[in-house]
mmCIF file of C-alpha atoms in Angstrom:
data_model
loop_
_atom_site.group_PDB
_atom_site.id
_atom_site.type_symbol
_atom_site.label_atom_id
_atom_site.label_comp_id
_atom_site.label_asym_id
_atom_site.label_seq_id
_atom_site.Cartn_x
_atom_site.Cartn_y
_atom_site.Cartn_z
ATOM 1 C CA UNK A 488 100.732 49.781 133.489
ATOM 2 C CA UNK A 489 101.852 52.347 130.720
ATOM 3 C CA UNK A 490 101.512 55.217 132.852
ATOM 4 C CA UNK A 491 103.391 53.571 135.892
ATOM 5 C CA UNK A 492 106.295 53.031 133.366
ATOM 6 C CA UNK A 493 106.247 56.985 132.309
ATOM 7 C CA UNK A 494 108.409 59.112 134.857
ATOM 8 C CA UNK A 495 108.746 62.324 132.453
ATOM 9 C CA UNK A 496 105.986 64.705 133.927
ATOM 10 C CA UNK A 497 105.478 66.197 130.464
ATOM 11 C CA UNK A 498 104.805 62.736 128.713
ATOM 12 C CA UNK A 499 102.757 61.790 131.798
ATOM 13 C CA UNK A 500 100.744 64.931 131.761
ATOM 14 C CA UNK A 501 100.039 64.680 128.064
ATOM 15 C CA UNK A 502 98.833 61.025 128.519
ATOM 16 C CA UNK A 503 96.079 62.246 130.948
ATOM 17 C CA UNK A 504 95.365 65.109 128.769
ATOM 18 C CA UNK A 505 94.969 63.112 125.519
ATOM 19 C CA UNK A 506 92.622 60.588 127.675
ATOM 20 C CA UNK A 507 90.487 63.453 128.595
ATOM 21 C CA UNK A 508 89.947 64.741 125.128
ATOM 22 C CA UNK A 509 88.884 60.994 124.352
ATOM 23 C CA UNK A 510 86.203 61.310 127.085
ATOM 24 C CA UNK A 511 85.356 64.871 126.480
ATOM 25 C CA UNK A 512 82.308 64.405 124.066
ATOM 26 C CA UNK A 513 80.662 61.608 125.981
ATOM 27 C CA UNK A 514 81.785 61.758 129.717
ATOM 28 C CA UNK A 515 82.543 64.958 131.227
ATOM 29 C CA UNK A 516 82.955 63.642 134.794
ATOM 30 C CA UNK A 517 85.677 61.403 133.480
ATOM 31 C CA UNK A 518 87.205 63.941 131.254
ATOM 32 C CA UNK A 519 87.267 66.309 134.468
ATOM 33 C CA UNK A 520 89.219 63.935 136.168
ATOM 34 C CA UNK A 521 91.748 63.013 133.544
ATOM 35 C CA UNK A 522 92.535 66.580 133.140
ATOM 36 C CA UNK A 523 92.922 67.126 136.903
ATOM 37 C CA UNK A 524 95.442 64.258 136.971
ATOM 38 C CA UNK A 525 97.219 65.838 134.031
ATOM 39 C CA UNK A 526 97.514 69.336 135.673
ATOM 40 C CA UNK A 527 98.848 67.540 138.772
ATOM 41 C CA UNK A 528 101.552 65.755 136.487
ATOM 42 C CA UNK A 529 102.868 68.642 134.444
ATOM 43 C CA UNK A 530 105.778 70.674 135.775
ATOM 44 C CA UNK A 531 104.751 74.639 136.721
ATOM 45 C CA UNK A 532 107.186 75.208 133.764
ATOM 46 C CA UNK A 533 105.082 73.563 131.366
ATOM 47 C CA UNK A 534 103.040 76.783 131.168
ATOM 48 C CA UNK A 535 101.124 76.574 127.650
ATOM 49 C CA UNK A 536 100.068 72.890 127.932
ATOM 50 C CA UNK A 537 98.972 73.607 131.628
ATOM 51 C CA UNK A 538 96.845 76.616 130.032
ATOM 52 C CA UNK A 539 95.312 74.367 127.398
ATOM 53 C CA UNK A 540 94.365 71.695 130.061
ATOM 54 C CA UNK A 541 92.782 74.219 132.096
ATOM 55 C CA UNK A 542 90.959 75.684 129.012
ATOM 56 C CA UNK A 543 89.610 71.936 128.444
ATOM 57 C CA UNK A 544 88.687 71.245 132.019
ATOM 58 C CA UNK A 545 86.766 74.659 132.179
ATOM 59 C CA UNK A 546 84.787 73.241 129.054
ATOM 60 C CA UNK A 547 83.988 70.072 130.547
ATOM 61 C CA UNK A 548 83.095 71.726 133.775
ATOM 62 C CA UNK A 549 80.707 73.835 132.206
ATOM 63 C CA UNK A 550 79.034 70.938 130.289
ATOM 64 C CA UNK A 551 78.359 69.101 133.571
ATOM 65 C CA UNK A 552 76.866 72.364 135.168
ATOM 66 C CA UNK A 553 79.961 73.106 137.373
ATOM 67 C CA UNK A 554 80.037 76.883 136.672
ATOM 68 C CA UNK A 555 82.183 78.250 139.425
ATOM 69 C CA UNK A 556 84.807 75.615 138.729
ATOM 70 C CA UNK A 557 84.502 76.265 135.161
ATOM 71 C CA UNK A 558 84.949 79.953 135.637
ATOM 72 C CA UNK A 559 88.175 79.443 137.882
ATOM 73 C CA UNK A 560 89.783 77.255 135.175
ATOM 74 C CA UNK A 561 88.946 79.809 132.370
ATOM 75 C CA UNK A 562 90.509 82.478 134.657
ATOM 76 C CA UNK A 563 93.493 80.502 134.954
ATOM 77 C CA UNK A 564 93.785 79.726 131.387
ATOM 78 C CA UNK A 565 93.534 83.314 130.516
ATOM 79 C CA UNK A 566 96.085 84.335 132.900
ATOM 80 C CA UNK A 567 98.711 81.433 131.757
ATOM 81 C CA UNK A 568 97.947 82.235 128.084
ATOM 82 C CA UNK A 569 98.450 86.008 128.925
ATOM 83 C CA UNK A 570 102.018 85.272 130.664
ATOM 84 C CA UNK A 571 103.088 83.582 127.528
ATOM 85 C CA UNK A 572 101.960 86.110 124.790
ATOM 86 C CA UNK A 573 99.595 83.900 123.473
ATOM 87 C CA UNK A 574 97.019 86.223 123.146
ATOM 88 C CA UNK A 575 94.628 84.289 120.623
ATOM 89 C CA UNK A 576 94.411 81.510 123.191
ATOM 90 C CA UNK A 577 93.781 84.107 125.749
ATOM 91 C CA UNK A 578 90.857 85.352 123.894
ATOM 92 C CA UNK A 579 89.172 81.891 123.785
ATOM 93 C CA UNK A 580 89.545 81.666 127.466
ATOM 94 C CA UNK A 581 87.466 84.923 127.976
ATOM 95 C CA UNK A 582 84.848 83.889 125.434
ATOM 96 C CA UNK A 583 84.356 80.879 127.485
ATOM 97 C CA UNK A 584 83.651 83.150 130.654
ATOM 98 C CA UNK A 585 81.279 85.234 128.495
ATOM 99 C CA UNK A 586 79.399 82.366 126.923
ATOM 100 C CA UNK A 587 78.886 80.505 130.399
ATOM 101 C CA UNK A 588 77.136 83.701 131.755
ATOM 102 C CA UNK A 589 75.104 83.698 128.658
ATOM 103 C CA UNK A 590 74.004 80.298 129.145
ATOM 104 C CA UNK A 591 72.828 80.686 132.590
ATOM 105 C CA UNK A 592 70.718 83.510 131.268
ATOM 106 C CA UNK A 593 72.984 86.073 132.986
ATOM 107 C CA UNK A 594 72.794 88.304 129.965
ATOM 108 C CA UNK A 595 74.019 91.819 131.473
ATOM 109 C CA UNK A 596 77.000 89.787 132.913
ATOM 110 C CA UNK A 597 77.637 88.289 129.807
ATOM 111 C CA UNK A 598 77.513 91.445 128.008
ATOM 112 C CA UNK A 599 79.831 92.874 130.358
ATOM 113 C CA UNK A 600 82.507 90.402 129.887
ATOM 114 C CA UNK A 601 81.801 90.597 126.147
ATOM 115 C CA UNK A 602 82.208 94.278 125.841
ATOM 116 C CA UNK A 603 85.611 93.790 127.739
ATOM 117 C CA UNK A 604 86.557 91.291 125.328
ATOM 118 C CA UNK A 605 85.665 93.445 122.366
ATOM 119 C CA UNK A 606 88.042 96.353 124.062
ATOM 120 C CA UNK A 607 91.130 93.754 124.419
ATOM 121 C CA UNK A 608 90.569 92.283 120.736
ATOM 122 C CA UNK A 609 90.548 95.862 119.435
ATOM 123 C CA UNK A 610 93.765 96.669 121.621
ATOM 124 C CA UNK A 611 95.567 93.684 120.356
ATOM 125 C CA UNK A 612 94.539 94.550 116.846
ATOM 126 C CA UNK A 613 93.072 90.973 116.586
ATOM 127 C CA UNK A 614 90.003 91.874 114.395
ATOM 128 C CA UNK A 615 88.906 88.699 113.291
ATOM 129 C CA UNK A 616 87.143 87.502 116.341
ATOM 130 C CA UNK A 617 85.205 90.395 116.759
ATOM 131 C CA UNK A 618 82.377 89.338 114.114
ATOM 132 C CA UNK A 619 81.723 86.329 116.589
ATOM 133 C CA UNK A 620 81.338 88.460 119.232
ATOM 134 C CA UNK A 621 78.705 90.499 118.121
ATOM 135 C CA UNK A 622 76.879 87.460 116.666
ATOM 136 C CA UNK A 623 76.762 86.246 120.288
ATOM 137 C CA UNK A 624 75.598 89.460 121.596
ATOM 138 C CA UNK A 625 72.800 89.218 118.780
ATOM 139 C CA UNK A 626 72.055 85.829 120.061
ATOM 140 C CA UNK A 627 71.489 87.145 123.498
ATOM 141 C CA UNK A 628 69.336 89.764 122.206
ATOM 142 C CA UNK A 629 67.275 87.431 120.577
ATOM 143 C CA UNK A 630 66.867 85.325 123.642
ATOM 144 C CA UNK A 631 65.940 88.615 125.486
ATOM 145 C CA UNK A 632 63.419 89.170 123.062
ATOM 146 C CA UNK A 633 65.291 92.472 122.176
ATOM 147 C CA UNK A 634 64.791 92.357 118.477
ATOM 148 C CA UNK A 635 65.949 95.647 117.455
ATOM 149 C CA UNK A 636 69.296 95.258 119.254
ATOM 150 C CA UNK A 637 69.716 91.912 117.619
ATOM 151 C CA UNK A 638 68.872 93.223 114.339
ATOM 152 C CA UNK A 639 71.784 95.886 114.923
ATOM 153 C CA UNK A 640 74.353 93.647 116.359
ATOM 154 C CA UNK A 641 73.885 91.226 113.225
ATOM 155 C CA UNK A 642 74.238 94.007 111.033
ATOM 156 C CA UNK A 643 77.653 94.887 112.903
ATOM 157 C CA UNK A 644 78.694 91.116 112.801
ATOM 158 C CA UNK A 645 77.906 91.010 109.127
ATOM 159 C CA UNK A 646 80.196 94.259 108.146
ATOM 160 C CA UNK A 647 83.126 92.879 110.289
ATOM 161 C CA UNK A 648 82.666 89.134 108.939
ATOM 162 C CA UNK A 649 82.962 90.461 105.286
ATOM 163 C CA UNK A 650 86.487 91.748 106.047
ATOM 164 C CA UNK A 651 87.475 88.174 107.080
ATOM 165 C CA UNK A 652 86.380 85.911 104.029
ATOM 166 C CA UNK A 653 88.128 82.689 105.922
ATOM 167 C CA UNK A 654 85.968 82.938 109.041
ATOM 168 C CA UNK A 655 83.393 80.551 107.228
ATOM 169 C CA UNK A 656 81.576 79.257 110.618
ATOM 170 C CA UNK A 657 80.897 82.683 111.694
ATOM 171 C CA UNK A 658 79.495 83.814 108.157
ATOM 172 C CA UNK A 659 77.336 80.959 108.079
ATOM 173 C CA UNK A 660 75.967 81.553 111.821
ATOM 174 C CA UNK A 661 75.223 85.528 110.882
ATOM 175 C CA UNK A 662 73.626 85.084 107.711
ATOM 176 C CA UNK A 663 71.701 82.073 108.968
ATOM 177 C CA UNK A 664 70.409 84.270 111.731
ATOM 178 C CA UNK A 665 69.432 86.893 109.305
ATOM 179 C CA UNK A 666 67.379 84.180 107.288
ATOM 180 C CA UNK A 667 65.389 83.524 110.699
ATOM 181 C CA UNK A 668 65.247 86.933 111.573
ATOM 182 C CA UNK A 669 63.750 88.211 108.086
ATOM 183 C CA UNK A 670 61.629 84.993 107.994
ATOM 184 C CA UNK A 671 59.765 85.684 111.703
ATOM 185 C CA UNK A 672 59.201 89.194 110.291
ATOM 186 C CA UNK A 673 57.669 87.934 107.020
ATOM 187 C CA UNK A 674 60.445 89.900 105.091
ATOM 188 C CA UNK A 675 60.507 86.724 102.544
ATOM 189 C CA UNK A 676 62.411 88.487 99.766
ATOM 190 C CA UNK A 677 65.438 89.635 102.370
ATOM 191 C CA UNK A 678 65.406 86.088 104.024
ATOM 192 C CA UNK A 679 65.829 84.600 100.881
ATOM 193 C CA UNK A 680 68.712 86.787 99.629
ATOM 194 C CA UNK A 681 70.756 85.501 102.997
ATOM 195 C CA UNK A 682 69.600 82.059 102.215
ATOM 196 C CA UNK A 683 70.909 82.160 98.860
ATOM 197 C CA UNK A 684 74.116 83.242 100.125
ATOM 198 C CA UNK A 685 74.548 80.350 101.976
ATOM 199 C CA UNK A 686 73.370 78.044 99.463
ATOM 200 C CA UNK A 687 76.052 79.304 97.166
ATOM 201 C CA UNK A 688 78.806 78.356 99.524
ATOM 202 C CA UNK A 689 81.182 75.456 99.154
ATOM 203 C CA UNK A 690 81.335 74.071 102.681
ATOM 204 C CA UNK A 691 80.959 70.716 104.212
ATOM 205 C CA UNK A 692 77.791 71.670 106.416
ATOM 206 C CA UNK A 693 77.495 67.357 106.848
ATOM 207 C CA UNK A 694 80.627 67.226 108.885
ATOM 208 C CA UNK A 695 80.028 70.838 110.833
ATOM 209 C CA UNK A 696 77.138 69.912 113.084
ATOM 210 C CA UNK A 697 77.076 73.434 114.593
ATOM 211 C CA UNK A 698 77.154 75.294 111.400
ATOM 212 C CA UNK A 699 74.529 72.668 109.890
ATOM 213 C CA UNK A 700 72.229 73.455 112.881
ATOM 214 C CA UNK A 701 72.247 76.929 112.387
ATOM 215 C CA UNK A 702 71.697 76.632 108.792
ATOM 216 C CA UNK A 703 68.751 74.026 109.484
ATOM 217 C CA UNK A 704 67.260 76.807 111.716
ATOM 218 C CA UNK A 705 67.166 79.594 109.254
ATOM 219 C CA UNK A 706 65.875 76.974 106.180
ATOM 220 C CA UNK A 707 63.013 76.036 108.782
ATOM 221 C CA UNK A 708 62.052 79.358 109.608
ATOM 222 C CA UNK A 709 62.052 80.164 105.819
ATOM 223 C CA UNK A 710 60.133 77.259 104.740
ATOM 224 C CA UNK A 711 57.485 78.191 107.317
ATOM 225 C CA UNK A 712 57.199 81.739 106.458
ATOM 226 C CA UNK A 713 56.461 80.759 102.511
ATOM 227 C CA UNK A 714 54.049 77.680 103.725
ATOM 228 C CA UNK A 715 56.189 74.767 102.961
ATOM 229 C CA UNK A 716 55.443 73.045 106.270
ATOM 230 C CA UNK A 717 56.142 69.311 105.183
ATOM 231 C CA UNK A 718 59.689 70.081 104.370
ATOM 232 C CA UNK A 719 60.108 72.209 107.508
ATOM 233 C CA UNK A 720 59.072 69.325 109.438
ATOM 234 C CA UNK A 721 61.686 66.968 107.965
ATOM 235 C CA UNK A 722 64.408 69.636 108.694
ATOM 236 C CA UNK A 723 62.931 70.099 112.238
ATOM 237 C CA UNK A 724 63.416 66.315 113.092
ATOM 238 C CA UNK A 725 66.851 66.362 111.346
ATOM 239 C CA UNK A 726 67.780 69.420 113.338
ATOM 240 C CA UNK A 727 66.623 67.814 116.662
ATOM 241 C CA UNK A 728 68.854 64.575 115.811
ATOM 242 C CA UNK A 729 71.917 66.558 115.070
ATOM 243 C CA UNK A 730 71.311 68.449 118.510
ATOM 244 C CA UNK A 731 71.331 65.081 120.138
ATOM 245 C CA UNK A 732 74.515 63.955 118.255
ATOM 246 C CA UNK A 733 76.187 67.016 119.901
ATOM 247 C CA UNK A 734 74.581 66.655 123.098
ATOM 248 C CA UNK A 735 74.189 70.201 124.222
ATOM 249 C CA UNK A 736 71.043 70.573 126.357
ATOM 250 C CA UNK A 737 70.546 74.258 125.323
ATOM 251 C CA UNK A 738 70.779 73.227 121.510
ATOM 252 C CA UNK A 739 68.479 70.323 122.228
ATOM 253 C CA UNK A 740 65.980 72.227 123.971
ATOM 254 C CA UNK A 741 65.635 74.820 121.234
ATOM 255 C CA UNK A 742 65.199 72.085 118.892
ATOM 256 C CA UNK A 743 62.399 70.612 120.671
ATOM 257 C CA UNK A 744 61.025 74.035 120.511
ATOM 258 C CA UNK A 745 61.323 74.847 117.106
ATOM 259 C CA UNK A 746 59.664 71.237 116.354
ATOM 260 C CA UNK A 747 56.948 72.052 118.329
ATOM 261 C CA UNK A 748 56.064 75.203 116.220
ATOM 262 C CA UNK A 749 56.321 73.099 113.368
ATOM 263 C CA UNK A 750 54.037 70.856 114.259
ATOM 264 C CA UNK A 751 51.657 73.663 115.553
ATOM 265 C CA UNK A 752 51.789 75.142 111.819
ATOM 266 C CA UNK A 753 50.750 71.801 110.408
ATOM 267 C CA UNK A 754 47.649 71.510 112.831
ATOM 268 C CA UNK A 755 49.426 68.706 114.615
ATOM 269 C CA UNK A 756 48.358 69.881 118.199
ATOM 270 C CA UNK A 757 49.054 66.442 119.868
ATOM 271 C CA UNK A 758 52.882 66.385 118.476
ATOM 272 C CA UNK A 759 53.207 70.073 119.104
ATOM 273 C CA UNK A 760 52.400 69.818 122.909
ATOM 274 C CA UNK A 761 54.529 66.670 123.485
ATOM 275 C CA UNK A 762 57.602 68.671 122.008
ATOM 276 C CA UNK A 763 56.571 71.412 123.799
ATOM 277 C CA UNK A 764 56.391 69.547 126.854
ATOM 278 C CA UNK A 765 59.871 68.303 126.318
ATOM 279 C CA UNK A 766 61.357 71.473 125.261
ATOM 280 C CA UNK A 767 60.028 72.879 128.708
ATOM 281 C CA UNK A 768 61.153 69.784 130.654
ATOM 282 C CA UNK A 769 64.842 70.182 129.586
ATOM 283 C CA UNK A 770 64.896 74.009 129.899
ATOM 284 C CA UNK A 771 63.749 73.758 133.395
ATOM 285 C CA UNK A 772 66.293 71.332 134.077
ATOM 286 C CA UNK A 773 69.253 73.295 132.493
ATOM 287 C CA UNK A 774 68.121 76.502 134.188
ATOM 288 C CA UNK A 775 67.528 74.995 137.752
ATOM 289 C CA UNK A 776 70.776 73.474 137.712
ATOM 290 C CA UNK A 777 72.201 76.570 136.133
ATOM 291 C CA UNK A 778 70.771 78.780 138.645
ATOM 292 C CA UNK A 779 71.772 76.901 141.568
ATOM 293 C CA UNK A 780 75.601 76.848 140.464
ATOM 294 C CA UNK A 781 75.615 80.269 139.257
ATOM 295 C CA UNK A 782 74.122 81.515 142.547
ATOM 296 C CA UNK A 783 76.771 79.524 144.381
ATOM 297 C CA UNK A 784 79.577 81.080 142.343
ATOM 298 C CA UNK A 785 78.206 84.569 142.868
ATOM 299 C CA UNK A 786 77.888 83.865 146.602
ATOM 300 C CA UNK A 787 81.564 82.468 146.809
ATOM 301 C CA UNK A 788 82.752 85.723 144.746
ATOM 302 C CA UNK A 789 80.766 87.704 147.108
ATOM 303 C CA UNK A 790 82.713 86.163 150.116
ATOM 304 C CA UNK A 791 86.128 86.510 148.238
ATOM 305 C CA UNK A 792 85.944 90.431 147.786
ATOM 306 C CA UNK A 793 84.528 90.501 151.241
ATOM 307 C CA UNK A 794 87.653 88.965 152.608
ATOM 308 C CA UNK A 795 89.793 91.036 150.309
ATOM 309 C CA UNK A 796 88.156 94.334 151.534
ATOM 310 C CA UNK A 797 88.576 93.275 155.211
ATOM 311 C CA UNK A 798 92.311 92.509 154.445
ATOM 312 C CA UNK A 799 92.913 95.575 152.925
ATOM 313 C CA UNK A 800 90.988 97.589 155.786
ATOM 314 C CA UNK A 801 93.308 95.830 158.528
ATOM 315 C CA UNK A 802 96.457 96.444 156.330
ATOM 316 C CA UNK A 803 95.588 100.249 155.939
ATOM 317 C CA UNK A 804 94.569 100.379 159.849
ATOM 318 C CA UNK A 805 98.040 99.294 161.012
#
């Protein structure tokens, strides 16, 4: 076979790495296996590509609900990037850790990680990722129902992103969030201002599913606010289909929840209940799996810290 003919460790590792990337979007288990083979193949001196492999394996581990393993990979990627002075990639690894806690509903832990990351970004004078961090914090506040704090975080994110015009994905996410926020508060004039900003953009939304999904959420909430329920329903169905294409359980659950609300507004209570039940089932499945893995991680962390304290005590008593 091709891999049996390859003796160079870098080439062999790269082969497994590329195979992992190919499986990443549709088979996280297989992707993890390929990334693991890659890490066993690379030389210890192949530092940056090993860091990249750990980062990619962390994402795949997170996608399959193995959060303790993902945390270890994110941490390793962070350390390797830092050792090579690749601070931008180091920041991406740290973002993965905070996002993972957020997904699992550990919002306080996510905020602690995010605050630490914000300080790191500021210390490195890399201001451009800051807007995304404040947007992510606003999303957590929204999920927690702390809407005053959500609004404050969005204002900070908006101010920061205005200084970085090239950061279009974050710009879209922030203004789409404002559209939803103002629409839900029946501030339709303010909502439309932000929606018009997005409509005026020259951006290929169709080929950026994540940006398109966030834009659709804003549009749907605005349409509900102005009573255009038919168009809102069409867009809610479209958002669900795009969510399924991405395959992220959290986004799919939120899409069903949004669709349920649209059906409710159109007095189609039967379909509203069906969508709500599907949303609830997905949410329960995600959070049950997430909670089990997260608790396992915290138990491991506790045991590790306990052992470290015992070793320190033994060393100081000698």
